[in-house]
Tab-separated table of C-alpha atoms in Angstrom:
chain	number	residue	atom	x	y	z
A	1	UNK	CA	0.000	0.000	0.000
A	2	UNK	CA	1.445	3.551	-0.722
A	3	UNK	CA	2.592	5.572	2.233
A	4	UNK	CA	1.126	9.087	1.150
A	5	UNK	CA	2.934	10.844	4.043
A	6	UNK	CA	6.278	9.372	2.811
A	7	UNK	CA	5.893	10.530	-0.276
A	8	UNK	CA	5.040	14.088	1.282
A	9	UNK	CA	8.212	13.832	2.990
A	10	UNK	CA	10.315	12.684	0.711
A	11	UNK	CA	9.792	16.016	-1.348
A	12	UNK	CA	9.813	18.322	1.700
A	13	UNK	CA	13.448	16.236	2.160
A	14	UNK	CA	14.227	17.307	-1.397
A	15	UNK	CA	13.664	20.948	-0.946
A	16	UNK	CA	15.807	21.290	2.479
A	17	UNK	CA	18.561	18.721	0.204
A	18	UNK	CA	18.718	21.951	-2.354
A	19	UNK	CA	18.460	24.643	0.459
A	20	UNK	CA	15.127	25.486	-1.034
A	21	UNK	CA	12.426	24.977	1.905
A	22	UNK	CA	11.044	27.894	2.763
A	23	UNK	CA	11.069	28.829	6.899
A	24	UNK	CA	8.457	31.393	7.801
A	25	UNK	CA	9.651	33.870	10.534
A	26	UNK	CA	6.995	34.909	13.296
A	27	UNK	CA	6.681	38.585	13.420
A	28	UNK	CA	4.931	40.808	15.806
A	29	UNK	CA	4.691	44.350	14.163
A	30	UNK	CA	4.583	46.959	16.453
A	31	UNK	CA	2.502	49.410	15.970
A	32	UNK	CA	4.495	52.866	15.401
A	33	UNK	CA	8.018	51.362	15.226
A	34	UNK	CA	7.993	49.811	11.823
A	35	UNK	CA	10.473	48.794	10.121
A	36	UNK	CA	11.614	47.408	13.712
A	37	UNK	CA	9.398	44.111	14.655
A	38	UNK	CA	9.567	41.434	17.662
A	39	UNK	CA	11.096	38.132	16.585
A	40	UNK	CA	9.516	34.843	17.976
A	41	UNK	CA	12.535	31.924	17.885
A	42	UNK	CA	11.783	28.484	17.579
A	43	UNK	CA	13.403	28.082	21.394
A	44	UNK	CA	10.286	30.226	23.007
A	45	UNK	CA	12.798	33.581	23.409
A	46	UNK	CA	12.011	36.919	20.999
A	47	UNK	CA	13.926	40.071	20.067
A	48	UNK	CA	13.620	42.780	17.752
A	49	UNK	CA	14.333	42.825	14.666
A	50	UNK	CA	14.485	45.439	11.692
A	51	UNK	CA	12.895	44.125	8.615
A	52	UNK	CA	13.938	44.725	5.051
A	53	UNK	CA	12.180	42.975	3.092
A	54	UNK	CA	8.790	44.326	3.295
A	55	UNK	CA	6.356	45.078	0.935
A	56	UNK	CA	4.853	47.826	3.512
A	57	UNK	CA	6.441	50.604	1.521
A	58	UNK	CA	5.456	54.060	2.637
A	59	UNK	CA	4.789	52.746	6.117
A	60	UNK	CA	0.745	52.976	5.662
A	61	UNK	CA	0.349	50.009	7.721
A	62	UNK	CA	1.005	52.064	10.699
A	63	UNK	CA	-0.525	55.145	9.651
A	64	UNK	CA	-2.744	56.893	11.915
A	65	UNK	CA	-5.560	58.105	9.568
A	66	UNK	CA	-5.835	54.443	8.261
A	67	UNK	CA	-5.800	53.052	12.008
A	68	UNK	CA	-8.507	54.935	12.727
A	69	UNK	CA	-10.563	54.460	9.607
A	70	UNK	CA	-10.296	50.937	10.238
A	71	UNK	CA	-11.375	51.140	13.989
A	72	UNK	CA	-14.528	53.516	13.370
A	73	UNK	CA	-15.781	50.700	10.763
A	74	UNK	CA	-15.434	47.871	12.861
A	75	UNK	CA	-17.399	50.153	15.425
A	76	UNK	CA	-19.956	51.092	13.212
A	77	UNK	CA	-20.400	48.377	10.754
A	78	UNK	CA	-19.138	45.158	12.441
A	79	UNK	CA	-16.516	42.382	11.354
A	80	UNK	CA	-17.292	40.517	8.208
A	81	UNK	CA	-19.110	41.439	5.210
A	82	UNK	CA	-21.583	38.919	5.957
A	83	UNK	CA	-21.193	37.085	1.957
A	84	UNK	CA	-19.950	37.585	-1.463
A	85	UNK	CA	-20.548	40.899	-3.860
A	86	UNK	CA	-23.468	39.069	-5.127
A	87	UNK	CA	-25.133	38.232	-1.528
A	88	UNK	CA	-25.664	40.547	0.876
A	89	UNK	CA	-21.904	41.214	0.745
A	90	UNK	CA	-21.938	44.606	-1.083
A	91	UNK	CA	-21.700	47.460	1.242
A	92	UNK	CA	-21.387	51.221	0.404
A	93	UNK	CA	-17.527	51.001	1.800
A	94	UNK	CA	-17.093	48.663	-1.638
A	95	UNK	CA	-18.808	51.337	-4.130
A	96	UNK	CA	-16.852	54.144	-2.694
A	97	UNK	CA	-13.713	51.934	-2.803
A	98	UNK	CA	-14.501	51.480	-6.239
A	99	UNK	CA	-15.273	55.244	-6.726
A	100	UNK	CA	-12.105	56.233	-5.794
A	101	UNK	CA	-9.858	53.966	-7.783
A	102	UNK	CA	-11.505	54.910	-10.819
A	103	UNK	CA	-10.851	58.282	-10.275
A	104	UNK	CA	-6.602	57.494	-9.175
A	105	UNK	CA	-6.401	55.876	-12.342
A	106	UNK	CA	-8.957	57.884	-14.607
A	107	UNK	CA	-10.905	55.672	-15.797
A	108	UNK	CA	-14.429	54.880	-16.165
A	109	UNK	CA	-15.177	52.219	-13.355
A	110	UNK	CA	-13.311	49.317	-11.129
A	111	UNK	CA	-13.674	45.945	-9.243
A	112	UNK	CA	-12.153	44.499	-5.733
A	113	UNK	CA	-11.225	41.492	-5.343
A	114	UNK	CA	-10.178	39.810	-2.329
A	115	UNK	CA	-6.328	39.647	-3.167
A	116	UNK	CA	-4.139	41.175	-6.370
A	117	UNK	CA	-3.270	37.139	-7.223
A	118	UNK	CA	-7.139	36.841	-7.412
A	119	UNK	CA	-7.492	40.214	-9.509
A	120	UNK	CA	-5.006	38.845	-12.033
A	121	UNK	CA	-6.068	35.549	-12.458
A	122	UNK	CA	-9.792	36.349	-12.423
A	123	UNK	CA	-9.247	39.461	-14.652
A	124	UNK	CA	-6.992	37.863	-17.688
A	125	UNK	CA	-8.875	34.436	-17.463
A	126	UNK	CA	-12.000	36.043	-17.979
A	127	UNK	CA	-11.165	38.267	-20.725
A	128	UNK	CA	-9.679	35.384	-22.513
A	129	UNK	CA	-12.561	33.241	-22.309
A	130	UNK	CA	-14.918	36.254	-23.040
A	131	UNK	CA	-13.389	37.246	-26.484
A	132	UNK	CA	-13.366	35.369	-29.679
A	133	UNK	CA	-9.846	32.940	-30.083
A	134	UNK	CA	-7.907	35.903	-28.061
A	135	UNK	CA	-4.061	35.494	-28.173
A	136	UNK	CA	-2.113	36.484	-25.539
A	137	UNK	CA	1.240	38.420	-25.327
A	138	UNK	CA	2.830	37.608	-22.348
A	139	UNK	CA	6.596	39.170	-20.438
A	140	UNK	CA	8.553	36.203	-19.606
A	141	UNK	CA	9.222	37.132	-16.036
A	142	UNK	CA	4.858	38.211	-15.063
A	143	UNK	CA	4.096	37.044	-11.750
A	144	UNK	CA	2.173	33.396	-11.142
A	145	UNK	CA	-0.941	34.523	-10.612
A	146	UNK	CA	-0.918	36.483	-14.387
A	147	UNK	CA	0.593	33.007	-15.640
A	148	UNK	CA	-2.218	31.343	-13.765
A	149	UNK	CA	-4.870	33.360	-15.322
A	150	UNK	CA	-3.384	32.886	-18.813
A	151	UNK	CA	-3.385	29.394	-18.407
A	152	UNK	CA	-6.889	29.464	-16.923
A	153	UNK	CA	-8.203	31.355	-20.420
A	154	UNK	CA	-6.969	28.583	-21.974
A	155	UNK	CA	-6.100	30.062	-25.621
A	156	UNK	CA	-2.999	30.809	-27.788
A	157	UNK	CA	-0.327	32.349	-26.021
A	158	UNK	CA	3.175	33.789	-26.538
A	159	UNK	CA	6.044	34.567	-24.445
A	160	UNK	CA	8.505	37.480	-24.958
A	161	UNK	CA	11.404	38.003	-23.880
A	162	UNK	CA	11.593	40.004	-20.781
A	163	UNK	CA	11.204	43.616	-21.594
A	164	UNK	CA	12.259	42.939	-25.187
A	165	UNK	CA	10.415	45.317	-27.054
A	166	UNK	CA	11.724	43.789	-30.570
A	167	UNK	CA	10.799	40.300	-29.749
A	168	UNK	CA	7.430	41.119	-29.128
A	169	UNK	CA	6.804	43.396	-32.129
A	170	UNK	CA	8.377	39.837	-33.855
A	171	UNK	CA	5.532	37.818	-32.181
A	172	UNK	CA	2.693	39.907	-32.946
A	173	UNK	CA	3.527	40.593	-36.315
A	174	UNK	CA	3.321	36.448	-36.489
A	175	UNK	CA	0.113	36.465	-35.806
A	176	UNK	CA	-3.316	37.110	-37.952
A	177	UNK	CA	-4.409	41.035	-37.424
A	178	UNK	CA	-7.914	40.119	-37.420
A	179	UNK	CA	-7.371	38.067	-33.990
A	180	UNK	CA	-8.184	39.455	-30.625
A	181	UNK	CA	-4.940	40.145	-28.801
A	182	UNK	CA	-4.076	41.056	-25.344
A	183	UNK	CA	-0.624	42.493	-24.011
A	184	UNK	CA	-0.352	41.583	-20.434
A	185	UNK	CA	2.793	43.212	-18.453
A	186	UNK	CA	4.016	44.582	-15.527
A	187	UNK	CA	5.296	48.020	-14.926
A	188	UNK	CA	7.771	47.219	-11.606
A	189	UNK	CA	8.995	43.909	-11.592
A	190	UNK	CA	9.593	43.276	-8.382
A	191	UNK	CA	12.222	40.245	-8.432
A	192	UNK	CA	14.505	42.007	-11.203
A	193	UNK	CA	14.051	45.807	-9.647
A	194	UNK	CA	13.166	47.102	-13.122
A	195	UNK	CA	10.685	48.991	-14.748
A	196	UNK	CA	9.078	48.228	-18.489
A	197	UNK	CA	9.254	50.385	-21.436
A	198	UNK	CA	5.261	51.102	-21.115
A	199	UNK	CA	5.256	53.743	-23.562
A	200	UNK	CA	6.563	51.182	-26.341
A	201	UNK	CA	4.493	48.610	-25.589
A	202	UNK	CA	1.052	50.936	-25.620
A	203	UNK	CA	2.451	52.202	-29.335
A	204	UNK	CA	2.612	48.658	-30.294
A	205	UNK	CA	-0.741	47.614	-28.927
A	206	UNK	CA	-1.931	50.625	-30.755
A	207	UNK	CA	-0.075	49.404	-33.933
A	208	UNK	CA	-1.250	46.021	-33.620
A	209	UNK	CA	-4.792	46.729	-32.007
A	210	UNK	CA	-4.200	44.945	-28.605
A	211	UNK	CA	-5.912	45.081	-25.386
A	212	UNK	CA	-2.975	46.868	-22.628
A	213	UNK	CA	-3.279	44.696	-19.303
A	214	UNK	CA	-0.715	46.360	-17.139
A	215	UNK	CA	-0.162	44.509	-13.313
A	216	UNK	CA	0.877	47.269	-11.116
A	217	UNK	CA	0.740	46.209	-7.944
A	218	UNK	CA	4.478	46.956	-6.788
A	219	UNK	CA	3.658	50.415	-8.451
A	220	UNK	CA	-0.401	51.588	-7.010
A	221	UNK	CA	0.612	54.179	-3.614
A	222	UNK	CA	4.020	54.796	-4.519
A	223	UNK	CA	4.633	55.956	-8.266
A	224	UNK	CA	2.886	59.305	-9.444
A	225	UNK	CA	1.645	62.361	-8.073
A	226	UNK	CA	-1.281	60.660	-6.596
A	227	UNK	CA	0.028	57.227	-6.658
A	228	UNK	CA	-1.616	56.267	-9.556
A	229	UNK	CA	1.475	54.205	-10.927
A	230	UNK	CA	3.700	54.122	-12.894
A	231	UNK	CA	1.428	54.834	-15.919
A	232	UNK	CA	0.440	57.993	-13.956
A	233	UNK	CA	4.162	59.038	-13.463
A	234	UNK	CA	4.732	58.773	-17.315
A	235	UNK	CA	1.102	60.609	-18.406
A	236	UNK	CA	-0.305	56.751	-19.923
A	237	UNK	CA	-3.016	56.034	-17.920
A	238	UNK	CA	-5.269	57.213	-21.173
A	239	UNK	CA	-3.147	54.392	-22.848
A	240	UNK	CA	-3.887	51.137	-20.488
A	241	UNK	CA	-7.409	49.156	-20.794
A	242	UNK	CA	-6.586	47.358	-17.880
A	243	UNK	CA	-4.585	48.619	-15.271
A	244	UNK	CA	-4.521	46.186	-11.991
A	245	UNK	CA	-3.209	46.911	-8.457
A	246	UNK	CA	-2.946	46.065	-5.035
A	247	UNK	CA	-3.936	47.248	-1.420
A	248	UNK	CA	-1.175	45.153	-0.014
A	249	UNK	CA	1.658	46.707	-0.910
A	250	UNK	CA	2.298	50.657	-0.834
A	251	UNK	CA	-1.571	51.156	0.870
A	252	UNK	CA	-0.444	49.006	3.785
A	253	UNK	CA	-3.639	46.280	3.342
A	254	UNK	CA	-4.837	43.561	1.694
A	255	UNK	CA	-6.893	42.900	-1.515
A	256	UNK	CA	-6.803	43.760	-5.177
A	257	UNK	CA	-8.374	45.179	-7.872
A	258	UNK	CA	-8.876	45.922	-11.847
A	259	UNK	CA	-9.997	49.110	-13.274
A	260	UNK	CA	-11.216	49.919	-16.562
A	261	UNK	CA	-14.130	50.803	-19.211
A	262	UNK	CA	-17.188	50.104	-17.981
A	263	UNK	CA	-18.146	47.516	-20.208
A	264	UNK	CA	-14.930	45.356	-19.327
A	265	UNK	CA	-15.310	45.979	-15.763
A	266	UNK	CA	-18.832	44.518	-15.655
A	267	UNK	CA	-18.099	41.706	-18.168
A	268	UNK	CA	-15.636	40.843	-15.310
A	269	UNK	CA	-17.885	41.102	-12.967
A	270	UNK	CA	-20.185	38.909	-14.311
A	271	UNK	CA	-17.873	35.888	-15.451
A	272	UNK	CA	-15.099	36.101	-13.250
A	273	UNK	CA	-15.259	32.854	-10.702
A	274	UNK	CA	-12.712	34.183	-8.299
A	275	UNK	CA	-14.498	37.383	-8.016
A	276	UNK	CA	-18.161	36.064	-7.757
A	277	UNK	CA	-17.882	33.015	-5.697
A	278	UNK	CA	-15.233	34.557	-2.380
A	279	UNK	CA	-16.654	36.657	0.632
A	280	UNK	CA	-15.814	39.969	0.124
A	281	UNK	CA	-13.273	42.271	2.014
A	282	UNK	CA	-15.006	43.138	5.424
A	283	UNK	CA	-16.006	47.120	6.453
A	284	UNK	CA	-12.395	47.156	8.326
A	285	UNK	CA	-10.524	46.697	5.240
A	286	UNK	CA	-12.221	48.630	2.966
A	287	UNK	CA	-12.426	51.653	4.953
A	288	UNK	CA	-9.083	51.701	5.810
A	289	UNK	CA	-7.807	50.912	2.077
A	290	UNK	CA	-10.123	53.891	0.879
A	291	UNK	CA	-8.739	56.106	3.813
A	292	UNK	CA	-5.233	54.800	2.394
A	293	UNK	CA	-5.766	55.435	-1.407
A	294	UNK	CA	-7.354	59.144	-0.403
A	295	UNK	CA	-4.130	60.090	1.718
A	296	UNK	CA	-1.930	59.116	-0.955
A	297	UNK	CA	-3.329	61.214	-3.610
A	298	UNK	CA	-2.575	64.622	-1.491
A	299	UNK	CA	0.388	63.268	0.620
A	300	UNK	CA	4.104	63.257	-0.983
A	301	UNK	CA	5.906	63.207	2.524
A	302	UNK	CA	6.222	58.863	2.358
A	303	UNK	CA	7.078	58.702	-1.539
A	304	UNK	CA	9.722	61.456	-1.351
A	305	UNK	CA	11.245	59.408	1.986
A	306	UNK	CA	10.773	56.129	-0.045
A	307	UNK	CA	12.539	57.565	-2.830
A	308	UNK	CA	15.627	59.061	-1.089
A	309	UNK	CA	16.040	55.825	1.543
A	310	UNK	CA	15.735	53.908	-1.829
A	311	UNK	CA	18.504	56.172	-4.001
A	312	UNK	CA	20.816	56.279	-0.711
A	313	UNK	CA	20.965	52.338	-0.419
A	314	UNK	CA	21.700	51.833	-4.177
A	315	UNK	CA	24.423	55.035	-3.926
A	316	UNK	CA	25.689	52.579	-0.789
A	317	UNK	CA	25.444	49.139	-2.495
A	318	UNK	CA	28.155	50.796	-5.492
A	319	UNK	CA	30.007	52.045	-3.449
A	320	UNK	CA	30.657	49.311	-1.547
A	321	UNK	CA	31.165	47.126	-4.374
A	322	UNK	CA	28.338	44.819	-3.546
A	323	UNK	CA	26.685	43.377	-6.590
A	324	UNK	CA	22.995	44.257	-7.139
A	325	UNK	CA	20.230	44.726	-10.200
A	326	UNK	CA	20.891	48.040	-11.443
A	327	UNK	CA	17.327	48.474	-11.846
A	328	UNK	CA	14.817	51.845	-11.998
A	329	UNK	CA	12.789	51.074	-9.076
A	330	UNK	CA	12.707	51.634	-5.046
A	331	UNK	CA	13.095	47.556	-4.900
A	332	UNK	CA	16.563	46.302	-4.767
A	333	UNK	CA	17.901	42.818	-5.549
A	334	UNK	CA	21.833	41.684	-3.750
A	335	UNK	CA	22.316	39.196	-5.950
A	336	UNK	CA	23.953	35.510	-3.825
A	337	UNK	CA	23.282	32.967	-6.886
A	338	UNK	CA	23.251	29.418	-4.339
A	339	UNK	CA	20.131	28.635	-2.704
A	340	UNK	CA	21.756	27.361	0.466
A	341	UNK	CA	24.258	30.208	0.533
A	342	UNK	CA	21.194	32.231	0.010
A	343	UNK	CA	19.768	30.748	3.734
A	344	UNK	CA	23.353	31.230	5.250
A	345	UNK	CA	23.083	34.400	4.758
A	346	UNK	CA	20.025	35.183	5.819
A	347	UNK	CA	20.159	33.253	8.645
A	348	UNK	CA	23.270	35.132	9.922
A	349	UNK	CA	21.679	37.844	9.258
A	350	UNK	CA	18.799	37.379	11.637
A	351	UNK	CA	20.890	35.273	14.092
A	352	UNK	CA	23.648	37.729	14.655
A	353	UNK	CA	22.488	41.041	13.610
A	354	UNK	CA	19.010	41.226	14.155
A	355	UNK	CA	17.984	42.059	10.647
A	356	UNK	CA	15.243	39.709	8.988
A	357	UNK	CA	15.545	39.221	5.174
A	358	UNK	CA	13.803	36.409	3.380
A	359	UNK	CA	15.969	34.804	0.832
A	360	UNK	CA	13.897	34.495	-2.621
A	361	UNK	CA	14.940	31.319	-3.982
A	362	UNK	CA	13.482	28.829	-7.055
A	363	UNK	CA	10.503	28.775	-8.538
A	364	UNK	CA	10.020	32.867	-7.596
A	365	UNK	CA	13.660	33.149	-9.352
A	366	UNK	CA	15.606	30.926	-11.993
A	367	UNK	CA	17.953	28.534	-9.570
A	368	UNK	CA	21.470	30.142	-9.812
A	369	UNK	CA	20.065	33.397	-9.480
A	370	UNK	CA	18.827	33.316	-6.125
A	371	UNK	CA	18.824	36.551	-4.138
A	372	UNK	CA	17.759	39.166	-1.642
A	373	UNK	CA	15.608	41.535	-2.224
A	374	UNK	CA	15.343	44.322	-0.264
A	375	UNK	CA	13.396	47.121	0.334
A	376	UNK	CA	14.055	50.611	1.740
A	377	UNK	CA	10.724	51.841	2.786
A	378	UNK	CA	9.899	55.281	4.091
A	379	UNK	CA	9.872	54.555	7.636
A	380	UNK	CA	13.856	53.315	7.324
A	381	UNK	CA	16.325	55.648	9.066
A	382	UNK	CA	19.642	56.702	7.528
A	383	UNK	CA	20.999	54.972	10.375
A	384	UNK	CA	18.885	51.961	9.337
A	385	UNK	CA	20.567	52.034	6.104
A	386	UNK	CA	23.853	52.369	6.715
A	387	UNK	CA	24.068	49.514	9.653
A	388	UNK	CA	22.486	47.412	6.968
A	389	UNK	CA	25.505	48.065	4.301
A	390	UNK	CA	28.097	47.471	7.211
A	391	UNK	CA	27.310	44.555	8.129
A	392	UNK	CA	26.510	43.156	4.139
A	393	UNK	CA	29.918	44.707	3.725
A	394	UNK	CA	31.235	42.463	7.023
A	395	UNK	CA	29.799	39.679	5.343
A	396	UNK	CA	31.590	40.079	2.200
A	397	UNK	CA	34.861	40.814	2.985
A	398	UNK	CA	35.077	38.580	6.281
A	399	UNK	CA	32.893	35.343	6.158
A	400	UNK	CA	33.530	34.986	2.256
A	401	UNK	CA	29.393	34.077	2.603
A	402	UNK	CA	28.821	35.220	-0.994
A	403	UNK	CA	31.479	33.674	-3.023
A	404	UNK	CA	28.740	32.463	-5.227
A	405	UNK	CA	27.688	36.246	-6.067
A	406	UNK	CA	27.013	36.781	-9.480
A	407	UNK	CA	27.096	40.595	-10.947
């Protein structure tokens, strides 16, 4: 008879055997001293620690106007929402949610969902299925949950290289103009650092007659001069059909969401499983994710912080010598390239210095490239920043930990 929890083991074995399995670290934020957190060890003991490698950005999870946004719905409105969109789920907190997104990104209407992985694969799988023998343009490095809802659509798809604006002219020049054709992309890529040429792509989906699908979620809160995005930043909001973000990264929540026309935004809502079948967000969420979204569009004090921590720690990293992505964005990658001297690191890191990084390791990166990525968010002190880079630079030049470094 088969052993089904041998089995299970035998691949958890696997993953530890390549320095691959993945160790979650128990955090207790603390409300008002972020990016510094308590630490709960295996043995029972705790310290603090100073994270850097959070997605928390501009330090909105912590904000006071979102606190109490969140508080006053709780006390007015309750806990959950009580069912999905569709029953009894809908509350005014989701329209004005809505309301307000439209209006960040100009455009006619938009759609939570519970999570941006939802958004994505609810949003592309639908619009697949909804148009006639669609193909699909897709960056070689999009996130899972855009891969998932490719592969959920279930049509004709292509891969281009990443960023490559010649290879994907190539690909949709293969293709018959008469077909339906989508362009789905990213405009921060969070594992590389990097930003894509949006302007280029829009003039080819223009040249081509595709549908723009733009994931922005590592952009929404911190880019532009209401955190619209990237595509804000630029002036090409008027150029996306899709343009998809998160409250879970810069806005200091959780959920996702699509906006759009208003005809693609209902179509959406109407076939889209992972929208119509989930609970919605509860009052708590919303209100503090629409108290989040309005602060950002008047507030530059945490994007001008984000954006000077971010510059100083790259300005550190060269100097220093210590090999990272040379990318456009606030999110920087110190490239290791071994998965287990990926955990050493880290490990010593958190063991002897009381800084917690998670090391980002295969499938979220090609193995050989495996890495840290780091972020300087606004609520990082100089000081922050510079005990960080002496003690990567102790690293380096003493315990030889990243001899497998690749530039």
């Amino acid at each position: 008879m088969m052993n089904y929890d041998q089995v299970f083991k035998d691949y958890i074995a696997s993953l530890k055997n390549e320095g691959r399995y993945r160790h979650f670290a128990p955090l207790e934020r603390i409300s008002g001293k972020f990016p510094k957190a308590l630490y709960h060890a295996p043995d029972g003991t705790s310290k603090e620690v100073t994270i850097w490698c959070s997605n928390d950005y501009l330090g909105m999870g912590q904000n006071k106007v979102v606190q109490a946004a969140m508080i006053k719905a709780i006390q007015k409105f309750g806990t959950g929402a009580g069912g999905t969109r569709n029953i009894s789920g809908t509350q005014k907190l989701h329209v004005d949610l809505e309301n307000s997104l439209a209006d960040l990104h100009q455009k006619e209407a938009a759609l939570i969902f519970s999570s941006g992985y939802v958004a994505n694969e609810g949003a592309l799988s639908s619009l697949i299925k909804l148009l006639d023998h669609p193909v699909v343009f897709s960056d070689a490095l999009n996130h899972a949950s855009m891969i998932h809802g490719i592969k959920s659509g279930g049509t004709e798809k292509y891969i281009y290289r990443h960023n490559d604006i010649e290879h994907l002219e190539e690909l949709l020049k293969s293709v018959d103009p008469k077909r339906p054709k989508i362009i789905a992309f990213e405009s921060v890529y969070s594992m590389e650092g990097d930003i894509s040429p949006i302007e280029e792509i829009c003039d080819l989906a223009d040249k081509y007659n595709a549908l723009t699908y733009i994931d922005e979620v590592h952009a929404v809160g911190f880019y532009g001069p209401r955190g619209g995005g990237v595509c804000e930043e630029r002036g090409l909001l008027d150029r996306i059909d899709v343009l998809e973000g998160t409250f879970g990264k810069a806005y200091g929540l959780m959920g996702g969401f699509i906006t759009g026309s208003h005809a693609l935004i209902d179509a959406v809502r109407s076939f889209s499983s992972g929208f119509i079948f989930t609970t919605s967000l509860p009052p708590a969420v919303l209100a503090g994710a629409l108290a989040s979204v309005e602060y950002l569009k008047t507030s530059e004090m945490e994007r001008g912080k984000a954006y000077r921590n971010a510059r100083y720690l790259k300005e550190q990293l060269e100097k220093n010598d210590l090999p990272y992505l040379k990318g456009n964005s606030h999110i920087v990658p110190l490239m290791v390239g071994d998965a287990k001297c990926c955990r050493a690191v880290t490990d010593m890191l958190m063991d002897n210095y009381d800084i917690y990084v998670q090391p980002i390791n295969y499938p979220t990166v090609p193995k050989g490239t495996e890495r840290m990525r780091l972020t300087a968010t606004a609520a990082h002190t100089k000081d922050d920043i510079d005990h960080m880079i002496g003690v990567l630079c102790e690293l380096y030049q003493n315990h030889r930990l990243f001899d497998h470094m690749v530039a």
